[in-house]
Short mmCIF file of C-alpha atoms in Angstrom, two decimals:
data_model
loop_
_atom_site.label_atom_id
_atom_site.label_comp_id
_atom_site.label_asym_id
_atom_site.label_seq_id
_atom_site.Cartn_x
_atom_site.Cartn_y
_atom_site.Cartn_z
CA UNK A 30 19.51 -43.57 3.43
CA UNK A 31 16.07 -42.27 4.35
CA UNK A 32 13.20 -42.97 1.95
CA UNK A 33 9.84 -41.42 1.36
CA UNK A 34 6.69 -42.33 -0.54
CA UNK A 35 5.71 -40.29 -3.56
CA UNK A 36 2.42 -40.43 -5.40
CA UNK A 37 0.44 -37.81 -7.37
CA UNK A 38 -3.07 -39.01 -8.05
CA UNK A 39 -6.36 -38.54 -6.26
CA UNK A 40 -4.57 -40.51 -3.51
CA UNK A 41 -2.04 -37.72 -2.98
CA UNK A 42 -2.62 -37.97 0.75
CA UNK A 43 0.33 -40.34 0.86
CA UNK A 44 2.70 -37.88 -0.77
CA UNK A 45 5.44 -36.19 1.21
CA UNK A 46 5.75 -38.43 4.26
CA UNK A 47 9.50 -37.86 4.10
CA UNK A 48 10.80 -34.34 4.52
CA UNK A 49 14.26 -34.52 2.95
CA UNK A 50 16.32 -31.44 3.77
CA UNK A 51 13.32 -29.24 4.54
CA UNK A 52 12.58 -28.11 8.09
CA UNK A 53 9.20 -26.89 9.31
CA UNK A 54 8.15 -24.21 11.76
CA UNK A 55 4.72 -23.79 13.30
CA UNK A 56 4.83 -20.03 13.64
CA UNK A 57 5.35 -17.19 11.17
CA UNK A 58 7.31 -13.95 11.61
CA UNK A 59 5.55 -11.16 13.50
CA UNK A 60 6.60 -8.57 10.94
CA UNK A 61 4.83 -8.83 7.57
CA UNK A 62 7.78 -7.81 5.43
CA UNK A 63 11.06 -5.96 5.73
CA UNK A 64 10.29 -2.71 3.93
CA UNK A 65 13.76 -1.32 4.48
CA UNK A 66 14.29 2.43 4.70
CA UNK A 67 11.12 4.15 3.53
CA UNK A 68 10.81 7.58 1.96
CA UNK A 69 7.68 9.66 2.62
CA UNK A 70 5.63 10.17 -0.53
CA UNK A 71 5.84 13.92 -0.86
CA UNK A 72 6.75 16.34 -3.61
CA UNK A 73 10.50 16.17 -3.02
CA UNK A 74 10.69 12.50 -3.99
CA UNK A 75 12.91 12.25 -7.05
CA UNK A 76 10.69 11.70 -10.12
CA UNK A 77 10.90 8.12 -11.35
CA UNK A 78 13.65 7.37 -8.87
CA UNK A 79 15.93 4.58 -10.07
CA UNK A 80 14.36 4.16 -13.48
CA UNK A 81 17.67 4.03 -15.35
CA UNK A 82 19.62 2.10 -12.74
CA UNK A 83 17.61 -1.07 -12.29
CA UNK A 84 16.53 -3.98 -14.40
CA UNK A 85 12.92 -3.66 -15.56
CA UNK A 86 11.61 -6.85 -14.00
CA UNK A 87 8.18 -6.44 -15.56
CA UNK A 88 9.15 -5.98 -19.21
CA UNK A 89 12.37 -7.99 -19.59
CA UNK A 90 11.49 -11.67 -19.66
CA UNK A 91 13.27 -14.09 -17.41
CA UNK A 92 13.69 -17.73 -18.31
CA UNK A 93 10.24 -18.95 -19.28
CA UNK A 94 8.51 -20.99 -16.61
CA UNK A 95 6.58 -23.92 -18.01
CA UNK A 96 2.89 -23.17 -18.44
CA UNK A 97 2.01 -26.82 -17.87
CA UNK A 98 3.92 -29.94 -16.96
CA UNK A 99 2.77 -33.49 -17.61
CA UNK A 100 3.48 -35.70 -14.64
CA UNK A 101 5.36 -38.93 -15.44
CA UNK A 102 3.41 -42.15 -15.31
CA UNK A 103 5.62 -43.28 -12.44
CA UNK A 104 3.99 -40.61 -10.32
CA UNK A 105 0.79 -42.64 -10.37
CA UNK A 106 2.44 -45.26 -8.23
CA UNK A 107 4.67 -45.12 -5.19
CA UNK A 108 8.37 -44.70 -5.81
CA UNK A 109 11.45 -44.60 -3.61
CA UNK A 110 13.39 -41.34 -3.63
CA UNK A 111 16.86 -40.87 -2.15
CA UNK A 112 17.42 -38.12 0.41
CA UNK A 113 20.27 -35.61 0.36
CA UNK A 114 21.39 -32.51 2.26
CA UNK A 115 19.49 -29.96 0.17
CA UNK A 116 16.24 -31.81 -0.47
CA UNK A 117 15.13 -34.23 -3.16
CA UNK A 118 12.04 -32.29 -4.19
CA UNK A 119 13.59 -31.08 -7.44
CA UNK A 120 10.71 -32.20 -9.69
CA UNK A 121 6.91 -32.05 -9.33
CA UNK A 122 6.56 -35.78 -8.77
CA UNK A 123 8.88 -35.41 -5.76
CA UNK A 124 6.99 -32.42 -4.31
CA UNK A 125 6.78 -32.14 -0.53
CA UNK A 126 3.46 -31.52 1.20
CA UNK A 127 3.13 -28.27 3.13
CA UNK A 128 0.32 -27.28 5.46
CA UNK A 129 -1.27 -23.87 5.03
CA UNK A 130 -0.36 -21.37 7.70
CA UNK A 131 3.09 -22.81 8.41
CA UNK A 132 6.57 -21.86 7.28
CA UNK A 133 8.97 -24.21 5.48
CA UNK A 134 12.66 -23.68 4.83
CA UNK A 135 14.81 -25.18 2.12
CA UNK A 136 17.94 -24.74 0.01
CA UNK A 137 18.75 -24.63 -3.68
CA UNK A 138 22.09 -26.19 -4.54
CA UNK A 139 22.73 -24.83 -8.05
CA UNK A 140 21.55 -22.13 -10.44
CA UNK A 141 18.58 -23.28 -12.50
CA UNK A 142 17.35 -25.82 -9.96
CA UNK A 143 13.87 -25.83 -8.45
CA UNK A 144 12.32 -27.04 -5.22
CA UNK A 145 8.71 -28.25 -5.39
CA UNK A 146 5.99 -28.29 -2.74
CA UNK A 147 2.29 -28.97 -2.85
CA UNK A 148 -0.74 -28.25 -0.70
CA UNK A 149 -4.43 -29.14 -0.76
CA UNK A 150 -7.34 -26.69 -0.88
CA UNK A 151 -10.39 -28.54 0.41
CA UNK A 152 -12.93 -25.75 -0.25
CA UNK A 153 -12.83 -22.82 -2.69
CA UNK A 154 -10.68 -20.04 -1.23
CA UNK A 155 -8.04 -17.47 -2.05
CA UNK A 156 -4.63 -19.14 -1.92
CA UNK A 157 -1.62 -16.91 -1.17
CA UNK A 158 2.01 -18.00 -1.33
CA UNK A 159 4.96 -16.01 -0.03
CA UNK A 160 8.68 -16.61 -0.54
CA UNK A 161 11.29 -15.04 1.73
CA UNK A 162 14.49 -15.08 -0.31
CA UNK A 163 18.22 -15.08 0.30
CA UNK A 164 19.55 -11.57 0.98
CA UNK A 165 22.17 -11.54 -1.76
CA UNK A 166 22.46 -9.45 -4.93
CA UNK A 167 23.84 -12.50 -6.76
CA UNK A 168 21.00 -14.87 -5.84
CA UNK A 169 17.57 -14.52 -7.46
CA UNK A 170 14.78 -17.00 -6.66
CA UNK A 171 11.33 -16.93 -8.26
CA UNK A 172 7.96 -18.30 -7.19
CA UNK A 173 5.19 -19.93 -9.26
CA UNK A 174 1.93 -21.75 -8.58
CA UNK A 175 0.41 -24.66 -10.51
CA UNK A 176 -2.95 -26.42 -10.34
CA UNK A 177 -3.18 -30.20 -10.72
CA UNK A 178 -5.61 -31.17 -13.47
CA UNK A 179 -6.38 -34.71 -12.36
CA UNK A 180 -8.07 -35.58 -15.66
CA UNK A 181 -4.95 -34.89 -17.72
CA UNK A 182 -2.30 -35.45 -15.01
CA UNK A 183 -0.92 -32.03 -15.88
CA UNK A 184 -0.09 -29.24 -13.49
CA UNK A 185 -1.08 -25.91 -15.03
CA UNK A 186 0.57 -22.64 -14.11
CA UNK A 187 -1.96 -20.21 -12.58
CA UNK A 188 0.27 -17.48 -11.05
CA UNK A 189 3.89 -16.41 -10.74
CA UNK A 190 6.15 -13.79 -9.16
CA UNK A 191 9.57 -13.03 -10.69
CA UNK A 192 11.11 -10.00 -9.02
CA UNK A 193 14.83 -9.40 -8.69
CA UNK A 194 17.52 -10.38 -6.16
CA UNK A 195 16.83 -9.65 -2.45
CA UNK A 196 13.12 -8.99 -3.18
CA UNK A 197 10.56 -11.31 -1.66
CA UNK A 198 8.14 -13.05 -4.02
CA UNK A 199 4.39 -13.26 -3.54
CA UNK A 200 1.40 -14.47 -5.53
CA UNK A 201 -2.25 -15.30 -5.04
CA UNK A 202 -4.96 -17.25 -6.83
CA UNK A 203 -8.69 -17.75 -6.40
CA UNK A 204 -8.50 -21.49 -5.92
CA UNK A 205 -11.10 -24.15 -6.47
CA UNK A 206 -10.83 -27.30 -4.41
CA UNK A 207 -7.88 -29.43 -5.42
CA UNK A 208 -4.12 -29.77 -5.26
CA UNK A 209 -1.70 -26.91 -5.93
CA UNK A 210 2.03 -27.09 -6.56
CA UNK A 211 4.42 -24.35 -5.45
CA UNK A 212 7.73 -24.02 -7.29
CA UNK A 213 10.74 -22.15 -5.90
CA UNK A 214 13.20 -21.80 -8.76
CA UNK A 215 16.65 -20.28 -9.17
CA UNK A 216 16.85 -17.70 -11.92
CA UNK A 217 20.35 -16.69 -10.82
CA UNK A 218 22.75 -18.19 -8.33
CA UNK A 219 22.15 -20.50 -5.38
CA UNK A 220 22.92 -20.64 -1.66
CA UNK A 221 23.50 -23.82 0.32
CA UNK A 222 24.15 -21.94 3.58
CA UNK A 223 21.20 -19.56 3.88
CA UNK A 224 17.75 -21.10 3.39
CA UNK A 225 14.69 -19.67 1.66
CA UNK A 226 11.33 -19.73 3.48
CA UNK A 227 8.03 -20.47 1.77
CA UNK A 228 4.45 -20.11 3.06
CA UNK A 229 0.97 -20.92 1.82
CA UNK A 230 -2.15 -19.45 3.44
CA UNK A 231 -5.83 -19.52 2.49
CA UNK A 232 -8.51 -16.85 2.92
CA UNK A 233 -12.18 -17.77 2.95
CA UNK A 234 -13.23 -14.12 2.61
CA UNK A 235 -11.68 -11.60 0.18
CA UNK A 236 -12.65 -8.60 -1.92
CA UNK A 237 -13.78 -8.58 -5.55
CA UNK A 238 -10.43 -7.27 -6.84
CA UNK A 239 -8.55 -10.42 -5.85
CA UNK A 240 -6.22 -11.85 -6.94
CA UNK A 241 -3.94 -8.78 -6.99
CA UNK A 242 -1.03 -9.65 -4.73
CA UNK A 243 1.84 -8.68 -7.04
CA UNK A 244 2.54 -6.40 -10.04
CA UNK A 245 1.67 -9.11 -12.58
CA UNK A 246 -1.77 -9.42 -10.99
CA UNK A 247 -2.25 -5.65 -10.54
CA UNK A 248 -5.60 -4.18 -11.53
CA UNK A 249 -5.04 -1.77 -14.44
CA UNK A 250 -6.65 1.65 -13.85
CA UNK A 251 -5.08 3.36 -16.86
CA UNK A 252 -4.67 7.12 -16.56
CA UNK A 253 -8.08 7.98 -15.08
CA UNK A 254 -8.69 9.06 -11.47
CA UNK A 255 -10.22 6.33 -9.33
CA UNK A 256 -11.34 5.33 -5.85
CA UNK A 257 -10.84 1.72 -4.77
CA UNK A 258 -12.33 0.10 -1.65
CA UNK A 259 -10.71 -3.19 -0.62
CA UNK A 260 -9.83 -5.45 2.31
CA UNK A 261 -6.61 -6.95 3.55
CA UNK A 262 -7.62 -10.59 4.02
CA UNK A 263 -4.52 -12.21 5.56
CA UNK A 264 -1.18 -11.20 7.07
CA UNK A 265 0.58 -11.58 3.71
CA UNK A 266 -2.12 -10.01 1.54
CA UNK A 267 -1.13 -7.13 -0.72
CA UNK A 268 -3.27 -5.14 -3.13
CA UNK A 269 -1.54 -3.89 -6.29
CA UNK A 270 -2.86 -1.34 -8.79
CA UNK A 271 -1.30 -0.32 -12.11
CA UNK A 272 -1.56 3.22 -13.50
CA UNK A 273 -0.19 4.71 -16.72
CA UNK A 274 0.74 8.37 -17.14
CA UNK A 275 0.69 9.61 -20.73
CA UNK A 276 2.49 12.85 -19.77
CA UNK A 277 4.25 14.32 -16.76
CA UNK A 278 1.64 14.62 -14.02
CA UNK A 279 1.16 15.51 -10.38
CA UNK A 280 -0.23 12.37 -8.80
CA UNK A 281 -2.31 12.78 -5.63
CA UNK A 282 -2.82 9.76 -3.40
CA UNK A 283 -4.75 9.19 -0.19
CA UNK A 284 -5.13 6.02 1.87
CA UNK A 285 -8.08 6.09 4.27
CA UNK A 286 -8.44 3.42 6.96
CA UNK A 287 -11.04 3.63 9.74
CA UNK A 288 -10.08 0.35 11.42
CA UNK A 289 -9.01 0.60 15.05
CA UNK A 290 -6.96 -2.58 14.65
CA UNK A 291 -5.46 -2.81 11.18
CA UNK A 292 -2.64 -0.44 10.21
CA UNK A 293 -1.91 -0.03 6.50
CA UNK A 294 0.69 1.57 4.29
CA UNK A 295 0.95 2.53 0.63
CA UNK A 296 4.08 2.32 -1.50
CA UNK A 297 4.50 3.68 -5.04
CA UNK A 298 6.83 1.94 -7.51
CA UNK A 299 8.00 2.71 -11.02
CA UNK A 300 8.14 0.09 -13.80
CA UNK A 301 11.42 -1.23 -12.38
CA UNK A 302 9.80 -1.87 -9.00
CA UNK A 303 11.96 0.87 -7.50
CA UNK A 304 10.12 2.65 -4.73
CA UNK A 305 9.12 6.27 -5.36
CA UNK A 306 8.04 6.75 -1.75
CA UNK A 307 5.64 5.57 0.95
CA UNK A 308 2.41 6.95 2.38
CA UNK A 309 0.96 6.25 5.82
CA UNK A 310 -2.75 5.65 6.26
CA UNK A 311 -5.11 8.63 6.59
CA UNK A 312 -2.67 11.02 4.95
CA UNK A 313 -2.31 12.73 1.57
CA UNK A 314 0.64 12.38 -0.75
CA UNK A 315 1.62 14.15 -3.94
CA UNK A 316 4.52 13.53 -6.31
CA UNK A 317 5.36 14.80 -9.80
CA UNK A 318 6.10 11.92 -12.15
CA UNK A 319 7.09 11.68 -15.81
CA UNK A 320 5.11 9.63 -18.30
CA UNK A 321 5.31 5.93 -17.66
CA UNK A 322 3.88 2.94 -15.82
CA UNK A 323 3.58 2.92 -12.04
CA UNK A 324 2.41 0.46 -9.41
CA UNK A 325 0.62 1.21 -6.15
CA UNK A 326 0.93 -1.35 -3.37
CA UNK A 327 -1.20 -1.40 -0.20
CA UNK A 328 -0.23 -3.76 2.60
CA UNK A 329 -0.42 -4.26 6.37
CA UNK A 330 3.13 -4.18 7.80
CA UNK A 331 1.93 -5.47 11.18
CA UNK A 332 -1.82 -5.91 11.79
CA UNK A 333 -4.81 -6.25 9.47
CA UNK A 334 -8.59 -6.09 9.87
CA UNK A 335 -10.59 -8.31 7.53
CA UNK A 336 -13.91 -6.73 8.51
CA UNK A 337 -13.06 -3.08 7.78
CA UNK A 338 -12.18 -2.01 4.21
CA UNK A 339 -9.74 0.76 3.38
CA UNK A 340 -10.19 3.34 0.63
CA UNK A 341 -7.50 4.27 -1.90
CA UNK A 342 -8.03 7.52 -3.82
CA UNK A 343 -5.86 8.54 -6.79
CA UNK A 344 -6.24 11.60 -8.99
CA UNK A 345 -4.09 13.99 -11.00
CA UNK A 346 -3.65 17.72 -10.58
CA UNK A 347 -4.40 19.66 -13.78
CA UNK A 348 -2.08 22.66 -13.22
CA UNK A 349 -0.03 24.54 -10.62
CA UNK A 350 -2.04 26.49 -8.06
CA UNK A 351 -1.24 30.20 -7.87
CA UNK A 352 -3.89 31.61 -5.53
CA UNK A 353 -6.93 30.72 -3.43
CA UNK A 354 -10.13 32.66 -2.80
CA UNK A 355 -11.84 31.99 0.54
CA UNK A 356 -15.65 32.15 0.43
CA UNK A 357 -16.51 31.10 3.98
CA UNK A 358 -15.07 29.97 7.32
CA UNK A 359 -17.47 28.37 9.78
CA UNK A 360 -16.60 27.84 13.45
CA UNK A 361 -17.94 26.46 16.69
CA UNK A 362 -18.22 28.50 19.92
CA UNK A 363 -21.03 30.74 18.70
CA UNK A 364 -18.61 33.28 17.20
CA UNK A 365 -19.10 32.68 13.47
CA UNK A 366 -18.92 35.71 11.24
CA UNK A 367 -16.95 38.02 8.95
CA UNK A 368 -16.64 41.01 11.28
CA UNK A 369 -14.61 44.11 12.03
CA UNK A 370 -13.23 44.51 15.54
CA UNK A 371 -11.44 47.65 14.45
CA UNK A 372 -8.55 46.05 12.57
CA UNK A 373 -10.50 45.42 9.38
CA UNK A 374 -12.95 42.74 8.23
CA UNK A 375 -11.77 39.25 9.13
CA UNK A 376 -13.26 35.82 9.76
CA UNK A 377 -13.71 35.13 13.49
CA UNK A 378 -12.89 31.62 14.67
CA UNK A 379 -12.51 29.63 17.85
CA UNK A 380 -11.71 25.88 17.79
CA UNK A 381 -13.19 23.61 15.11
CA UNK A 382 -13.43 25.47 11.82
CA UNK A 383 -14.15 24.62 8.17
CA UNK A 384 -12.55 26.71 5.44
CA UNK A 385 -14.34 26.82 2.07
CA UNK A 386 -12.57 28.19 -0.97
CA UNK A 387 -11.42 27.74 -4.54
CA UNK A 388 -7.99 27.30 -6.12
CA UNK A 389 -6.85 29.00 -9.35
CA UNK A 390 -3.81 28.87 -11.59
CA UNK A 391 -1.80 31.88 -12.76
CA UNK A 392 -4.21 32.53 -15.63
CA UNK A 393 -7.28 32.47 -13.39
CA UNK A 394 -8.57 29.01 -14.29
CA UNK A 395 -9.75 26.69 -11.49
CA UNK A 396 -7.34 23.86 -10.67
CA UNK A 397 -8.82 20.40 -10.19
CA UNK A 398 -7.39 17.68 -7.97
CA UNK A 399 -4.91 19.98 -6.23
CA UNK A 400 -3.80 19.49 -2.65
CA UNK A 401 -4.13 22.78 -0.73
CA UNK A 402 -2.75 23.14 2.79
CA UNK A 403 -2.93 25.85 5.42
CA UNK A 404 -0.99 26.95 8.49
CA UNK A 405 -2.65 29.01 11.20
CA UNK A 406 -0.08 30.41 13.64
CA UNK A 407 -1.66 30.94 17.06
CA UNK A 408 -0.29 33.32 19.70
CA UNK A 409 0.07 30.88 22.59
CA UNK A 410 3.58 29.38 22.23
CA UNK A 411 3.51 30.22 18.51
CA UNK A 412 1.81 26.87 17.79
CA UNK A 413 1.16 26.23 14.10
CA UNK A 414 -2.14 24.54 13.27
CA UNK A 415 -2.17 22.65 9.92
CA UNK A 416 -4.99 21.74 7.57
CA UNK A 417 -5.26 20.05 4.19
CA UNK A 418 -7.84 19.51 1.45
CA UNK A 419 -8.07 18.40 -2.17
CA UNK A 420 -9.91 20.45 -4.77
CA UNK A 421 -12.77 18.96 -6.75
CA UNK A 422 -13.22 19.04 -10.53
CA UNK A 423 -14.14 22.75 -10.33
CA UNK A 424 -11.29 23.76 -8.04
CA UNK A 425 -13.45 24.01 -4.90
CA UNK A 426 -12.22 22.72 -1.56
CA UNK A 427 -13.56 22.29 1.97
CA UNK A 428 -10.88 22.11 4.64
CA UNK A 429 -11.60 21.15 8.28
CA UNK A 430 -9.09 22.51 10.80
CA UNK A 431 -8.97 21.90 14.55
CA UNK A 432 -7.43 24.89 16.35
CA UNK A 433 -6.48 22.97 19.47
CA UNK A 434 -4.71 25.93 21.08
CA UNK A 435 -6.69 28.56 23.04
CA UNK A 436 -6.54 32.24 22.32
CA UNK A 437 -4.59 34.51 24.68
CA UNK A 438 -6.73 37.63 24.37
CA UNK A 439 -4.18 40.25 23.34
CA UNK A 440 -6.90 42.57 22.09
CA UNK A 441 -10.30 43.62 23.45
CA UNK A 442 -13.52 44.88 21.93
CA UNK A 443 -16.38 46.29 23.96
CA UNK A 444 -19.85 45.46 22.74
CA UNK A 445 -23.08 46.66 24.35
CA UNK A 446 -22.91 44.08 27.18
CA UNK A 447 -19.71 42.05 26.71
CA UNK A 448 -15.98 42.66 26.43
CA UNK A 449 -14.46 40.32 23.85
CA UNK A 450 -10.86 39.15 24.17
CA UNK A 451 -9.19 37.94 20.98
CA UNK A 452 -5.96 37.59 19.04
CA UNK A 453 -5.09 38.41 15.45
CA UNK A 454 -3.44 35.30 13.98
CA UNK A 455 -1.78 34.66 10.65
CA UNK A 456 -3.23 32.20 8.11
CA UNK A 457 -1.22 31.02 5.09
CA UNK A 458 -2.05 28.72 2.19
CA UNK A 459 0.27 26.43 0.24
CA UNK A 460 0.24 24.00 -2.65
CA UNK A 461 3.09 21.65 -3.35
CA UNK A 462 4.98 23.40 -0.54
CA UNK A 463 4.82 26.79 -2.26
CA UNK A 464 3.03 29.80 -0.68
CA UNK A 465 -0.14 30.90 -2.45
CA UNK A 466 -1.69 34.30 -2.90
CA UNK A 467 -4.91 34.61 -0.93
CA UNK A 468 -7.63 37.16 -0.27
CA UNK A 469 -7.17 36.67 3.49
CA UNK A 470 -3.99 36.62 5.59
CA UNK A 471 -5.24 36.99 9.19
CA UNK A 472 -8.12 35.83 11.41
CA UNK A 473 -9.71 37.00 14.63
CA UNK A 474 -9.00 34.14 17.08
CA UNK A 475 -11.67 34.43 19.81
CA UNK A 476 -10.35 33.76 23.33
CA UNK A 477 -13.16 34.56 25.80
CA UNK A 478 -15.64 37.22 26.84
CA UNK A 479 -16.66 38.97 30.07
CA UNK A 480 -20.15 40.25 30.79
CA UNK A 481 -20.07 43.98 31.56
CA UNK A 482 -23.78 44.76 31.60
#
């Protein structure tokens, strides 16, 4: 029988010299998390997908985890603990030491059991713990974090994560120097064949919204529009935001990331933690949702950049857009203008253009926070050039569009010294995938000119 030394005092350095049934690995997986099959966050996402078919993990209480645990007096001295196949770290005084940045595997032998680990934070930092669980609908493990109060010999719960079966658990805490205990507990079932994996990592630098690594730590933004600027501070970091809709609403989301290294993704969940869709960085998303509570998660599936913050923008469209009025279209190439080549007054454009306009509903009122898109169909190969913009509080929008397809020059116009070659191209506007009425439908697409003297 193998033995190990156990002691939980200021001399905890001696704790965990024996490893029981736990194996260690020096590296961590290259992929942040298995996101499964993702659905783009666009209008055709089913509203509140899965709301009636899944347990509400955030409102239905699981078995209560102890808020504090008093360590037995025997923990103040060394004790001999027997080893077994699945680990002897079933109580806090038998916790196994884990180093930050490494992965540790273990097993739970029976429903209701726990496995305990501890780590030391030597300087104030953000402490993140991640639990990769057994992929079984009948096995549900939870994760919680405790701080050792050395004056009272109690470990005090500071964070927890209690999702459902097959869902990884994650938590974070702004930690002062000291000892922290990590508990992996079985809420339902157990598996002595497939191990769980637990991590602990620290971040010396983090944004002011931390800790916000799971729904229970989410920052509550209510029902008001907001813009949030944050950082991803380690490979397991997640940023969660909670929003509440008091009535059915069109939610607009945008995730901006200027980092050349980090790649981020947004996922929207309902109150049951059922995904409503995903959104890639530097793109817009819109979905119609009924009243209720929703959670927005931002993470880095592969790479992150601590030095470059991302920006999350969320607002709500006030009504359906019926039409747009275009007030101006600027362009490069020295061809700007609202002119008449003989086929009527039209805006003349070349490559990089900016469309300025305003969106209105069916009654003529401006529509705030609406996503308006355009398609410009060029003549060469019938290439369609897209553009998108979001209206401001007064319904105004400014939409940059790069027409990266040259004009053919189907038509000509003779000026005093030059012959202009141009095309007439179609421009269409949409909102929520539906065509909009507009005061323009075509443009003069300038191709080139020849000097004729």
